[in-house]
Tab-separated table of C-alpha atoms and ligand atoms in Angstrom:
chain	number	residue	atom	x	y	z
A	1	UNK	CA	88.103	113.526	113.346
A	2	UNK	CA	90.201	117.038	114.497
A	3	UNK	CA	92.153	116.010	118.038
A	4	UNK	CA	94.873	114.067	117.113
A	5	UNK	CA	97.268	112.078	119.669
A	6	UNK	CA	100.444	110.405	117.989
A	7	UNK	CA	102.806	108.160	120.659
A	8	UNK	CA	106.428	108.461	119.773
A	9	UNK	CA	108.018	111.540	118.459
A	10	UNK	CA	110.982	110.091	115.842
A	11	UNK	CA	110.375	110.009	112.690
A	12	UNK	CA	107.644	108.145	112.047
A	13	UNK	CA	104.890	110.313	113.710
A	14	UNK	CA	106.551	113.323	112.641
A	15	UNK	CA	106.178	112.510	109.139
A	16	UNK	CA	102.129	112.096	110.201
A	17	UNK	CA	101.834	114.520	112.167
A	18	UNK	CA	102.572	116.882	109.186
A	19	UNK	CA	100.472	115.145	107.224
A	20	UNK	CA	97.361	115.370	109.085
A	21	UNK	CA	98.492	119.250	110.351
A	22	UNK	CA	98.041	120.027	107.233
A	23	UNK	CA	94.616	118.220	106.792
A	24	UNK	CA	93.895	119.999	109.488
A	25	UNK	CA	93.559	118.407	112.386
A	26	UNK	CA	95.418	119.694	115.838
A	27	UNK	CA	98.315	117.118	116.824
A	28	UNK	CA	100.051	116.649	119.967
A	29	UNK	CA	102.949	114.342	119.177
A	30	UNK	CA	104.049	112.585	122.667
A	31	UNK	CA	107.640	112.712	122.990
A	32	UNK	CA	109.096	110.316	126.424
A	33	UNK	CA	112.070	111.698	125.574
A	34	UNK	CA	113.088	115.251	127.252
A	35	UNK	CA	114.512	117.850	125.262
A	36	UNK	CA	116.476	117.703	122.307
A	37	UNK	CA	116.883	113.888	120.775
A	38	UNK	CA	120.361	113.082	120.943
A	39	UNK	CA	122.591	112.770	118.397
A	40	UNK	CA	122.316	109.124	116.052
A	41	UNK	CA	125.269	110.176	114.385
A	42	UNK	CA	123.868	107.873	111.781
A	43	UNK	CA	123.634	108.124	108.094
A	44	UNK	CA	120.764	107.140	106.788
A	45	UNK	CA	120.324	106.548	102.440
A	46	UNK	CA	116.762	108.139	101.946
A	47	UNK	CA	114.476	105.973	99.453
A	48	UNK	CA	111.805	107.006	97.404
A	49	UNK	CA	109.180	106.724	100.012
A	50	UNK	CA	111.065	109.225	101.986
A	51	UNK	CA	112.016	111.718	98.807
A	52	UNK	CA	108.492	111.157	97.436
A	53	UNK	CA	107.111	112.075	101.178
A	54	UNK	CA	109.498	115.522	101.663
A	55	UNK	CA	108.600	116.195	97.699
A	56	UNK	CA	104.302	116.753	98.791
A	57	UNK	CA	105.057	117.998	102.270
A	58	UNK	CA	108.964	119.947	102.386
A	59	UNK	CA	108.423	123.077	102.693
A	60	UNK	CA	112.690	123.925	103.856
A	61	UNK	CA	114.453	124.944	100.893
A	62	UNK	CA	117.974	123.351	102.008
A	63	UNK	CA	119.686	120.608	99.914
A	64	UNK	CA	118.622	117.411	102.679
A	65	UNK	CA	122.022	115.301	102.088
A	66	UNK	CA	124.435	114.807	99.516
A	67	UNK	CA	123.823	112.502	96.257
A	68	UNK	CA	125.908	108.566	95.801
A	69	UNK	CA	126.681	107.534	93.139
A	70	UNK	CA	127.703	104.094	93.100
A	71	UNK	CA	127.496	100.084	95.414
A	72	UNK	CA	131.075	99.710	95.634
A	73	UNK	CA	133.199	96.493	97.354
A	74	UNK	CA	136.157	96.937	98.581
A	75	UNK	CA	139.230	94.118	99.744
A	76	UNK	CA	141.696	93.873	102.445
A	77	UNK	CA	144.021	95.146	99.777
A	78	UNK	CA	141.649	98.288	99.596
A	79	UNK	CA	141.096	97.155	95.333
A	80	UNK	CA	137.819	99.219	94.649
A	81	UNK	CA	134.785	96.956	92.709
A	82	UNK	CA	131.419	99.232	91.704
A	83	UNK	CA	128.908	96.455	91.283
A	84	UNK	CA	126.600	99.096	90.925
A	85	UNK	CA	125.982	102.508	89.510
A	86	UNK	CA	122.782	104.026	91.153
A	87	UNK	CA	122.144	107.830	92.436
A	88	UNK	CA	121.062	108.179	95.996
A	89	UNK	CA	120.770	110.575	98.391
A	90	UNK	CA	122.377	110.344	101.397
A	91	UNK	CA	121.519	112.290	104.817
A	92	UNK	CA	121.907	111.487	108.406
A	93	UNK	CA	119.000	111.124	110.758
A	94	UNK	CA	119.716	114.124	112.636
A	95	UNK	CA	119.227	115.793	109.781
A	96	UNK	CA	115.706	114.197	108.206
A	97	UNK	CA	115.153	114.247	111.961
A	98	UNK	CA	115.548	118.535	111.928
A	99	UNK	CA	114.257	118.879	108.352
A	100	UNK	CA	110.634	117.186	109.829
A	101	UNK	CA	110.489	119.016	112.894
A	102	UNK	CA	110.211	122.341	111.337
A	103	UNK	CA	107.558	121.172	108.936
A	104	UNK	CA	105.677	119.729	111.374
A	105	UNK	CA	106.406	122.821	114.715
A	106	UNK	CA	108.941	124.868	113.498
A	107	UNK	CA	111.552	123.952	115.898
A	108	UNK	CA	115.038	125.311	114.461
A	109	UNK	CA	118.260	123.055	114.300
A	110	UNK	CA	121.485	124.073	116.322
A	111	UNK	CA	122.815	125.680	114.059
A	112	UNK	CA	120.749	126.953	111.216
A	113	UNK	CA	117.972	128.843	111.926
A	114	UNK	CA	115.288	127.909	109.545
A	115	UNK	CA	111.421	129.356	108.735
A	116	UNK	CA	109.679	129.308	112.170
A	117	UNK	CA	106.472	127.165	111.773
A	118	UNK	CA	105.327	126.554	108.956
A	119	UNK	CA	101.196	127.487	108.988
A	120	UNK	CA	98.996	128.494	106.415
A	121	UNK	CA	95.455	128.281	105.671
A	122	UNK	CA	93.298	125.079	106.841
A	123	UNK	CA	96.304	123.858	109.182
A	124	UNK	CA	95.904	122.284	112.053
A	125	UNK	CA	97.986	123.130	115.529
A	126	UNK	CA	101.283	121.245	116.293
A	127	UNK	CA	102.606	120.420	118.994
A	128	UNK	CA	105.898	118.113	120.169
A	129	UNK	CA	105.474	117.219	123.509
A	130	UNK	CA	108.490	116.096	125.277
A	131	UNK	CA	109.387	114.639	128.551
A	132	UNK	CA	105.845	112.687	128.324
A	133	UNK	CA	105.384	108.942	128.555
A	134	UNK	CA	102.518	107.043	127.436
A	135	UNK	CA	101.358	104.609	130.423
A	136	UNK	CA	97.886	103.327	129.739
A	137	UNK	CA	95.476	104.293	126.990
A	138	UNK	CA	91.390	103.240	126.972
A	139	UNK	CA	88.709	103.683	124.203
A	140	UNK	CA	84.865	105.530	125.435
A	141	UNK	CA	82.312	105.346	122.428
A	142	UNK	CA	84.575	107.855	119.464
A	143	UNK	CA	87.097	108.876	122.142
A	144	UNK	CA	90.216	107.230	122.899
A	145	UNK	CA	92.153	108.092	125.860
A	146	UNK	CA	95.623	108.151	127.791
A	147	UNK	CA	96.966	108.530	130.663
A	148	UNK	CA	100.682	110.770	130.443
A	149	UNK	CA	103.254	110.738	132.867
A	150	UNK	CA	105.298	113.988	133.163
A	151	UNK	CA	108.838	112.203	133.834
A	152	UNK	CA	109.728	116.046	134.865
A	153	UNK	CA	107.533	116.032	137.734
A	154	UNK	CA	107.105	112.304	137.534
A	155	UNK	CA	102.551	113.145	137.483
A	156	UNK	CA	99.635	111.917	135.378
A	157	UNK	CA	97.712	113.512	133.200
A	158	UNK	CA	94.974	112.628	131.194
A	159	UNK	CA	93.794	113.483	127.349
A	160	UNK	CA	91.291	112.624	125.056
A	161	UNK	CA	91.444	112.328	121.822
A	162	UNK	CA	89.525	111.307	118.120
A	163	UNK	CA	92.010	109.606	117.076
A	164	UNK	CA	95.251	108.141	118.667
A	165	UNK	CA	98.383	107.005	116.580
A	166	UNK	CA	100.862	104.401	117.553
A	167	UNK	CA	104.745	106.015	116.416
A	168	UNK	CA	105.660	104.372	119.140
A	169	UNK	CA	109.086	102.010	117.967
A	170	UNK	CA	108.983	98.221	118.310
A	171	UNK	CA	107.893	98.568	121.993
A	172	UNK	CA	105.450	99.606	121.083
A	173	UNK	CA	102.615	99.825	124.001
A	174	UNK	CA	99.976	101.002	121.598
A	175	UNK	CA	100.536	97.625	120.176
A	176	UNK	CA	100.978	95.910	123.276
A	177	UNK	CA	97.955	97.742	124.498
A	178	UNK	CA	95.118	97.020	121.090
A	179	UNK	CA	96.882	93.431	120.064
A	180	UNK	CA	98.021	91.567	123.152
A	181	UNK	CA	98.071	88.279	121.320
A	182	UNK	CA	100.732	89.942	118.233
A	183	UNK	CA	103.028	87.513	116.712
A	184	UNK	CA	105.294	90.605	116.360
A	185	UNK	CA	107.410	90.701	120.179
A	186	UNK	CA	111.314	92.103	119.871
A	187	UNK	CA	113.477	89.400	119.993
A	188	UNK	CA	117.881	89.053	119.775
A	189	UNK	CA	118.349	88.884	115.792
A	190	UNK	CA	121.887	86.826	116.204
A	191	UNK	CA	123.876	89.769	115.133
A	192	UNK	CA	125.436	93.184	116.488
A	193	UNK	CA	125.677	95.884	114.848
A	194	UNK	CA	128.576	98.621	115.571
A	195	UNK	CA	127.954	102.055	114.069
A	196	UNK	CA	130.254	104.589	114.589
A	197	UNK	CA	131.307	108.255	112.817
A	198	UNK	CA	134.826	109.858	112.025
A	199	UNK	CA	134.596	113.360	111.168
A	200	UNK	CA	135.523	114.402	107.481
A	201	UNK	CA	138.802	116.387	108.262
A	202	UNK	CA	140.518	113.598	110.033
A	203	UNK	CA	140.442	111.666	107.640
A	204	UNK	CA	142.988	111.486	104.454
A	205	UNK	CA	141.863	113.316	101.374
A	206	UNK	CA	142.562	109.598	98.814
A	207	UNK	CA	140.938	107.971	101.903
A	208	UNK	CA	137.976	110.526	101.900
A	209	UNK	CA	138.306	110.659	98.004
A	210	UNK	CA	136.902	106.689	97.937
A	211	UNK	CA	133.901	107.133	100.170
A	212	UNK	CA	132.606	110.625	99.571
A	213	UNK	CA	130.513	110.079	96.976
A	214	UNK	CA	130.193	105.907	97.198
A	215	UNK	CA	129.086	103.504	99.674
A	216	UNK	CA	131.455	100.822	100.322
A	217	UNK	CA	130.818	97.604	101.149
A	218	UNK	CA	133.160	95.120	102.707
A	219	UNK	CA	132.190	91.096	103.240
A	220	UNK	CA	134.798	89.117	105.736
A	221	UNK	CA	133.024	85.724	107.070
A	222	UNK	CA	130.333	85.957	109.037
A	223	UNK	CA	130.214	89.852	109.303
A	224	UNK	CA	130.110	92.901	106.738
A	225	UNK	CA	131.404	96.672	106.546
A	226	UNK	CA	129.056	99.295	105.695
A	227	UNK	CA	131.223	102.660	104.881
B	301	FAD	C1	121.554	101.159	114.021
B	301	FAD	C2	120.608	101.581	113.583
B	301	FAD	C3	120.539	102.226	111.968
B	301	FAD	C4	119.757	102.317	111.688
B	301	FAD	N1	119.772	102.992	109.644
B	301	FAD	C5	118.867	102.770	109.060
B	301	FAD	C6	119.313	102.969	107.268
B	301	FAD	O1	120.480	103.227	107.154
B	301	FAD	N2	118.148	103.975	107.080
B	301	FAD	C7	116.930	104.205	106.912
B	301	FAD	O2	116.454	104.204	106.836
B	301	FAD	N3	116.726	102.887	108.780
B	301	FAD	C8	117.684	102.871	109.497
B	301	FAD	N4	117.778	102.236	110.987
B	301	FAD	C9	115.690	102.314	110.906
B	301	FAD	C10	115.483	103.645	111.361
B	301	FAD	O3	116.123	104.115	112.336
B	301	FAD	C11	114.030	103.715	111.855
B	301	FAD	O4	112.914	102.469	110.974
B	301	FAD	C12	113.466	104.901	112.872
B	301	FAD	O5	113.668	105.667	113.191
B	301	FAD	C13	111.937	104.045	112.912
B	301	FAD	O6	111.489	104.893	113.896
B	301	FAD	P1	110.369	104.591	114.030
B	301	FAD	O7	109.504	106.997	114.283
B	301	FAD	O8	108.954	104.415	113.973
B	301	FAD	O9	110.515	104.387	115.234
B	301	FAD	P2	111.586	104.896	116.555
B	301	FAD	O10	112.294	105.879	116.116
B	301	FAD	O11	111.855	103.300	117.421
B	301	FAD	O12	110.863	106.243	117.630
B	301	FAD	C14	109.690	105.748	118.831
B	301	FAD	C15	109.558	106.926	119.424
B	301	FAD	O13	108.820	106.654	120.570
B	301	FAD	C16	109.127	106.461	121.725
B	301	FAD	N5	107.657	106.017	122.442
B	301	FAD	C17	108.668	104.549	122.765
B	301	FAD	N6	107.232	104.346	123.586
B	301	FAD	C18	106.876	106.000	124.251
B	301	FAD	C19	105.700	106.038	125.697
B	301	FAD	N7	105.334	104.910	126.007
B	301	FAD	N8	105.819	107.026	125.656
B	301	FAD	C20	105.537	108.564	124.387
B	301	FAD	N9	107.187	108.008	123.652
B	301	FAD	C21	107.523	106.763	123.523
B	301	FAD	C22	110.375	106.490	121.679
B	301	FAD	O14	111.234	107.901	122.655
B	301	FAD	C23	111.014	107.197	120.478
B	301	FAD	O15	111.306	108.453	120.470
B	301	FAD	C24	118.904	101.965	111.529
B	301	FAD	C25	118.341	101.282	113.336
B	301	FAD	C26	119.233	101.186	114.022
B	301	FAD	C27	118.385	101.053	115.642
């Protein structure tokens, strides 16, 4: 098998794309969002699986994030209690996305010129095709074919591959097609999440010192906040 199509060009699609390209497969990622992804403004902890993945595949020699030292809680009066000392790497969705894109197809992040495309002997081709929505798919003997809508021109084409990977998130059309009776259906989980970000320069030094190297939890009746 040499030709691979991946539906969905976010974190899962990119991680699988990197592994397959490094193993010699030609990979085309089909992503319905066009152009650069909008900032998710989301801070995330890079857990062991992500760090292990990057140790094997990341060829960009830049730090991934900032170290966090403690999990702590804070009460209404601002009293801080450390409840776990655990070193973790705190990064953001955008940093991880751009790191993966650099490793997959050499996309440079907005503010820094990364080495263009990491290529080597035995590697396959890597294409990140944005503005392309997969609308249906079929298997024929040992091939799979997908109908792809170009969201700019509203035209449809067919593409064939030896392998199709569904990395298209919680509303996956790949899962709906191949596992139609799947019990996995997105449903309201019973809570609302708000996410926000503040510029470091807008926050006082005293406040920054509390939050800067620690993940902070606030427990309130029926709700909680993570900073
Ligand atoms: C508010 C919020 C906070 C989170 N916080 C954290 C955190 O702190 N730490 C952490 O590790 N994780 C966090 N996550 C989870 C993390 O963002 C997800 O696990 C991760 O983004 C999943 O990546 P994915 O590539 O599997 O799916 P997604 O990111 O959902 O990507 C699916 C992609 O497929 C594309 N797509 C869908 N259908 C089609 C189609 N038919 N054709 C073409 N493309 C298609 C979509 O446009 C999308 O780009 C958070 C998620 C949310 C919503």
